[in-house]
PDB file of C-alpha atoms in Angstrom:
ATOM      1  CA  UNK J  25     -21.668  22.177  -6.606  1.00 62.00           C
ATOM      2  CA  UNK J  26     -22.331  19.264  -7.587  1.00 77.00           C
ATOM      3  CA  UNK J  27     -20.616  16.799  -5.015  1.00 85.00           C
ATOM      4  CA  UNK J  28     -17.796  13.615  -7.431  1.00 89.00           C
ATOM      5  CA  UNK J  29     -19.379   9.907  -6.353  1.00 84.00           C
ATOM      6  CA  UNK J  30     -16.318   7.114  -6.152  1.00 81.00           C
ATOM      7  CA  UNK J  31     -17.840   5.345  -8.957  1.00 78.00           C
ATOM      8  CA  UNK J  32     -16.094   2.583  -6.160  1.00 76.00           C
ATOM      9  CA  UNK J  33     -16.814   3.457  -3.086  1.00 72.00           C
ATOM     10  CA  UNK J  34     -19.621   6.079  -3.613  1.00 73.00           C
ATOM     11  CA  UNK J  35     -17.640   8.757  -0.939  1.00 77.00           C
ATOM     12  CA  UNK J  36     -16.601  11.349  -1.986  1.00 85.00           C
ATOM     13  CA  UNK J  37     -13.990  13.054  -4.266  1.00 87.00           C
ATOM     14  CA  UNK J  38     -13.319  16.332  -2.894  1.00 87.00           C
ATOM     15  CA  UNK J  39     -11.952  18.490  -5.480  1.00 88.00           C
ATOM     16  CA  UNK J  40      -9.458  16.620  -7.586  1.00 88.00           C
ATOM     17  CA  UNK J  41     -10.929  13.167  -7.674  1.00 90.00           C
ATOM     18  CA  UNK J  42      -7.934   9.994  -8.642  1.00 90.00           C
ATOM     19  CA  UNK J  43      -9.659   9.451 -13.281  1.00 91.00           C
ATOM     20  CA  UNK J  44      -9.673   6.358 -14.406  1.00 88.00           C
ATOM     21  CA  UNK J  45     -11.230   5.584 -18.179  1.00 88.00           C
ATOM     22  CA  UNK J  46     -13.140   8.151 -17.257  1.00 92.00           C
ATOM     23  CA  UNK J  47     -14.661   7.181 -13.928  1.00 88.00           C
ATOM     24  CA  UNK J  48     -13.911   8.435 -10.807  1.00 89.00           C
ATOM     25  CA  UNK J  49     -12.264   7.622  -7.835  1.00 85.00           C
ATOM     26  CA  UNK J  50     -11.368   9.256  -4.895  1.00 84.00           C
ATOM     27  CA  UNK J  51      -8.127   7.424  -4.206  1.00 81.00           C
ATOM     28  CA  UNK J  52      -5.632   4.982  -5.813  1.00 80.00           C
ATOM     29  CA  UNK J  53      -6.715   3.185  -3.627  1.00 76.00           C
ATOM     30  CA  UNK J  54     -10.610   2.773  -4.669  1.00 79.00           C
ATOM     31  CA  UNK J  55      -9.453   2.675  -8.418  1.00 82.00           C
ATOM     32  CA  UNK J  56      -7.004  -0.428  -8.135  1.00 78.00           C
ATOM     33  CA  UNK J  57      -9.419  -1.962  -6.351  1.00 75.00           C
ATOM     34  CA  UNK J  58     -11.948  -1.345  -8.903  1.00 77.00           C
ATOM     35  CA  UNK J  59      -9.410  -2.021 -12.569  1.00 79.00           C
ATOM     36  CA  UNK J  60      -8.821  -5.506  -9.448  1.00 71.00           C
ATOM     37  CA  UNK J  61     -12.643  -5.999  -9.961  1.00 70.00           C
ATOM     38  CA  UNK J  62     -13.001  -4.965 -13.954  1.00 72.00           C
ATOM     39  CA  UNK J  63     -10.651  -7.406 -15.414  1.00 70.00           C
ATOM     40  CA  UNK J  64     -11.574 -10.448 -13.367  1.00 61.00           C
ATOM     41  CA  UNK J  65     -14.766  -9.652 -14.127  1.00 55.00           C
ATOM     42  CA  UNK J  66     -16.360  -9.662 -10.217  1.00 50.00           C
ATOM     43  CA  UNK J  67     -18.173  -8.593  -8.489  1.00 46.00           C
ATOM     44  CA  UNK J  68     -17.391  -8.038  -4.685  1.00 46.00           C
ATOM     45  CA  UNK J  69     -13.508  -8.314  -4.251  1.00 45.00           C
ATOM     46  CA  UNK J  70     -13.596 -10.097  -1.148  1.00 30.00           C
ATOM     47  CA  UNK J  71     -14.373 -13.179  -4.066  1.00 43.00           C
ATOM     48  CA  UNK J  72     -11.162 -13.042  -5.794  1.00 41.00           C
ATOM     49  CA  UNK J  73      -9.085 -16.069  -5.143  1.00 33.00           C
ATOM     50  CA  UNK J  74      -6.389 -14.987  -7.264  1.00 35.00           C
ATOM     51  CA  UNK J  75      -5.922 -12.759  -9.903  1.00 35.00           C
ATOM     52  CA  UNK J  76      -3.115 -11.591 -12.332  1.00 33.00           C
ATOM     53  CA  UNK J  77      -2.030  -9.079  -9.880  1.00 38.00           C
ATOM     54  CA  UNK J  78      -2.410  -5.203  -8.860  1.00 47.00           C
ATOM     55  CA  UNK J  79      -1.065  -2.595 -11.356  1.00 47.00           C
ATOM     56  CA  UNK J  80       0.816  -0.846  -9.696  1.00 52.00           C
ATOM     57  CA  UNK J  81       2.011   2.441 -11.499  1.00 52.00           C
ATOM     58  CA  UNK J  82       5.406   2.495 -13.175  1.00 54.00           C
ATOM     59  CA  UNK J  83       7.906   4.857 -11.048  1.00 63.00           C
ATOM     60  CA  UNK J  84      11.269   5.384 -11.087  1.00 72.00           C
ATOM     61  CA  UNK J  85      12.843   6.892  -8.197  1.00 78.00           C
ATOM     62  CA  UNK J  86      16.424   6.450  -8.886  1.00 80.00           C
ATOM     63  CA  UNK J  87      18.105   6.636  -4.739  1.00 87.00           C
ATOM     64  CA  UNK J  88      15.199   7.715  -3.274  1.00 90.00           C
ATOM     65  CA  UNK J  89      15.825   5.042  -0.874  1.00 93.00           C
ATOM     66  CA  UNK J  90      18.336   3.858  -1.010  1.00 93.00           C
ATOM     67  CA  UNK J  91      19.291   4.522   2.752  1.00 94.00           C
ATOM     68  CA  UNK J  92      17.010   2.529   3.412  1.00 95.00           C
ATOM     69  CA  UNK J  93      19.654  -0.674   2.400  1.00 94.00           C
ATOM     70  CA  UNK J  94      21.809   0.985   5.106  1.00 95.00           C
ATOM     71  CA  UNK J  95      21.742  -1.924   8.053  1.00 93.00           C
ATOM     72  CA  UNK J  96      21.816   0.712  10.604  1.00 93.00           C
ATOM     73  CA  UNK J  97      18.672   2.093   9.703  1.00 94.00           C
ATOM     74  CA  UNK J  98      17.206  -0.932   8.791  1.00 94.00           C
ATOM     75  CA  UNK J  99      18.069  -2.019  12.062  1.00 93.00           C
ATOM     76  CA  UNK J 100      15.874   1.280  13.328  1.00 93.00           C
ATOM     77  CA  UNK J 101      12.812   1.539  10.883  1.00 94.00           C
ATOM     78  CA  UNK J 102      12.116  -3.032  11.557  1.00 96.00           C
ATOM     79  CA  UNK J 103       9.752  -4.077  14.767  1.00 95.00           C
ATOM     80  CA  UNK J 104      11.332  -7.490  14.366  1.00 94.00           C
ATOM     81  CA  UNK J 105      13.290  -9.211  12.499  1.00 95.00           C
ATOM     82  CA  UNK J 106      14.874 -13.370  12.633  1.00 96.00           C
ATOM     83  CA  UNK J 107      16.594 -14.863  10.060  1.00 96.00           C
ATOM     84  CA  UNK J 108      14.745 -13.963   6.871  1.00 97.00           C
ATOM     85  CA  UNK J 109      11.902 -12.773   8.179  1.00 98.00           C
ATOM     86  CA  UNK J 110      11.360  -9.418   9.370  1.00 98.00           C
ATOM     87  CA  UNK J 111       8.781  -7.321  10.284  1.00 98.00           C
ATOM     88  CA  UNK J 112       7.732  -3.032   9.860  1.00 97.00           C
ATOM     89  CA  UNK J 113       5.376  -1.524  10.756  1.00 97.00           C
ATOM     90  CA  UNK J 114       4.829   2.239   9.428  1.00 96.00           C
ATOM     91  CA  UNK J 115       1.829   5.434   9.700  1.00 96.00           C
ATOM     92  CA  UNK J 116       0.393   5.921   5.962  1.00 95.00           C
ATOM     93  CA  UNK J 117      -1.710   8.900   5.562  1.00 92.00           C
ATOM     94  CA  UNK J 118      -3.370   8.342   2.855  1.00 87.00           C
ATOM     95  CA  UNK J 119      -5.231   5.263   4.766  1.00 89.00           C
ATOM     96  CA  UNK J 120      -8.969   6.684   4.059  1.00 82.00           C
ATOM     97  CA  UNK J 121     -11.843   4.100   2.577  1.00 80.00           C
ATOM     98  CA  UNK J 122     -11.915  -0.123   3.312  1.00 78.00           C
ATOM     99  CA  UNK J 123     -10.688  -0.307  -0.296  1.00 76.00           C
ATOM    100  CA  UNK J 124      -7.289   1.339   0.905  1.00 83.00           C
ATOM    101  CA  UNK J 125      -7.948  -0.908   3.920  1.00 88.00           C
ATOM    102  CA  UNK J 126      -7.620  -3.863   1.512  1.00 84.00           C
ATOM    103  CA  UNK J 127      -5.733  -2.911  -1.041  1.00 84.00           C
ATOM    104  CA  UNK J 128      -2.426  -3.081   1.973  1.00 91.00           C
ATOM    105  CA  UNK J 129      -3.944  -6.181   3.172  1.00 91.00           C
ATOM    106  CA  UNK J 130      -3.576  -7.930  -0.038  1.00 86.00           C
ATOM    107  CA  UNK J 131      -0.165  -6.848  -0.750  1.00 88.00           C
ATOM    108  CA  UNK J 132       0.913 -10.340  -0.897  1.00 88.00           C
ATOM    109  CA  UNK J 133      -0.876 -10.303  -4.340  1.00 80.00           C
ATOM    110  CA  UNK J 134       1.724  -8.779  -6.457  1.00 80.00           C
ATOM    111  CA  UNK J 135       4.779  -9.549  -4.237  1.00 88.00           C
ATOM    112  CA  UNK J 136       4.733 -13.247  -3.124  1.00 92.00           C
ATOM    113  CA  UNK J 137       7.887 -11.640  -0.468  1.00 96.00           C
ATOM    114  CA  UNK J 138       4.811 -10.048   1.698  1.00 96.00           C
ATOM    115  CA  UNK J 139       4.013 -12.665   3.493  1.00 97.00           C
ATOM    116  CA  UNK J 140       1.156 -11.019   5.899  1.00 97.00           C
ATOM    117  CA  UNK J 141       0.467  -6.987   5.994  1.00 97.00           C
ATOM    118  CA  UNK J 142      -2.981  -5.282   8.144  1.00 97.00           C
ATOM    119  CA  UNK J 143      -3.916  -2.809   8.412  1.00 97.00           C
ATOM    120  CA  UNK J 144      -4.946  -0.007  11.630  1.00 97.00           C
ATOM    121  CA  UNK J 145      -7.763   1.378  11.045  1.00 95.00           C
ATOM    122  CA  UNK J 146      -7.565   4.110  12.741  1.00 95.00           C
ATOM    123  CA  UNK J 147      -3.799   4.571  13.828  1.00 96.00           C
ATOM    124  CA  UNK J 148      -3.129   5.052  10.048  1.00 95.00           C
ATOM    125  CA  UNK J 149      -0.296   2.231   9.629  1.00 96.00           C
ATOM    126  CA  UNK J 150      -0.191  -0.966   7.706  1.00 97.00           C
ATOM    127  CA  UNK J 151       1.900  -4.049   9.786  1.00 98.00           C
ATOM    128  CA  UNK J 152       4.154  -6.209   7.161  1.00 98.00           C
ATOM    129  CA  UNK J 153       5.138  -8.955   7.873  1.00 98.00           C
ATOM    130  CA  UNK J 154       8.024 -10.527   4.723  1.00 98.00           C
ATOM    131  CA  UNK J 155      10.525 -12.436   3.159  1.00 98.00           C
ATOM    132  CA  UNK J 156      14.155 -10.555   2.601  1.00 97.00           C
ATOM    133  CA  UNK J 157      15.292 -13.301   0.271  1.00 97.00           C
ATOM    134  CA  UNK J 158      12.502 -11.918  -1.351  1.00 97.00           C
ATOM    135  CA  UNK J 159      12.061  -8.458  -1.166  1.00 97.00           C
ATOM    136  CA  UNK J 160      14.088  -5.667   1.000  1.00 96.00           C
ATOM    137  CA  UNK J 161      12.616  -3.059   2.547  1.00 97.00           C
ATOM    138  CA  UNK J 162      13.757  -0.585  -0.040  1.00 96.00           C
ATOM    139  CA  UNK J 163      12.131  -2.576  -2.857  1.00 94.00           C
ATOM    140  CA  UNK J 164       8.242  -3.148  -0.114  1.00 96.00           C
ATOM    141  CA  UNK J 165       9.005   1.082   0.585  1.00 95.00           C
ATOM    142  CA  UNK J 166       8.841   1.156  -2.923  1.00 92.00           C
ATOM    143  CA  UNK J 167       5.951  -1.030  -4.062  1.00 89.00           C
ATOM    144  CA  UNK J 168       4.324   1.167  -1.629  1.00 91.00           C
ATOM    145  CA  UNK J 169       4.788   3.828  -2.844  1.00 88.00           C
ATOM    146  CA  UNK J 170       4.224   3.309  -6.467  1.00 81.00           C
ATOM    147  CA  UNK J 171       1.090   2.230  -5.207  1.00 79.00           C
ATOM    148  CA  UNK J 172       0.697   5.589  -4.324  1.00 80.00           C
ATOM    149  CA  UNK J 173       0.862   4.846   0.422  1.00 89.00           C
ATOM    150  CA  UNK J 174       4.110   6.311   1.177  1.00 90.00           C
ATOM    151  CA  UNK J 175       4.964   5.434   4.607  1.00 94.00           C
ATOM    152  CA  UNK J 176       6.192   8.108   7.121  1.00 93.00           C
ATOM    153  CA  UNK J 177       9.486   7.003   7.516  1.00 91.00           C
ATOM    154  CA  UNK J 178      11.740   7.841  10.775  1.00 82.00           C
ATOM    155  CA  UNK J 179      14.413   6.156  13.016  1.00 73.00           C
ATOM    156  CA  UNK J 180      12.620   7.400  16.282  1.00 65.00           C
ATOM    157  CA  UNK J 181      11.463   4.008  17.522  1.00 52.00           C
ATOM    158  CA  UNK J 182      10.078   6.487  20.036  1.00 42.00           C
ATOM    159  CA  UNK J 183       7.335   8.330  17.748  1.00 45.00           C
ATOM    160  CA  UNK J 184       5.844   4.622  17.933  1.00 45.00           C
ATOM    161  CA  UNK J 185       5.865   3.527  13.820  1.00 45.00           C
ATOM    162  CA  UNK J 186       6.705   6.979  13.080  1.00 45.00           C
ATOM    163  CA  UNK J 187       2.657   8.632  13.934  1.00 44.00           C
ATOM    164  CA  UNK J 188       3.853  12.297  13.518  1.00 45.00           C
TER     165      UNK J 188
END
């Protein structure tokens, strides 16, 4: 059986590649980065300065993440909050390559309320600093889910950033 290689990073796509315009990708991160490069006619994604946006799947989450609007729950999830600046760190199991890192660390391109994001690749965690007047924790989580990086959410601070 021949391996299917990711058009963007060259990794094995496994049994179920992500397909866009008849091209195979190992993950949605690689597909999204490829789309950005394709849309902007750029050969190196580190050279991107401005972009019209990262393609996000249009999904309706309904009330799935509504619990994140509860102050008590939100306070247990956030690492830090003062005034309108908050920081959250979450375990995201689907982080697996440099495209994942690039996409997650450039989330400020998707929403102006996101001020900074940093990935810890070995722990599969992303730390995001955001302005709560511009984006709520709920909408931040919905944005992550819409780009296929569904964070693991637990309320027990003893588990660190929500790792299993």
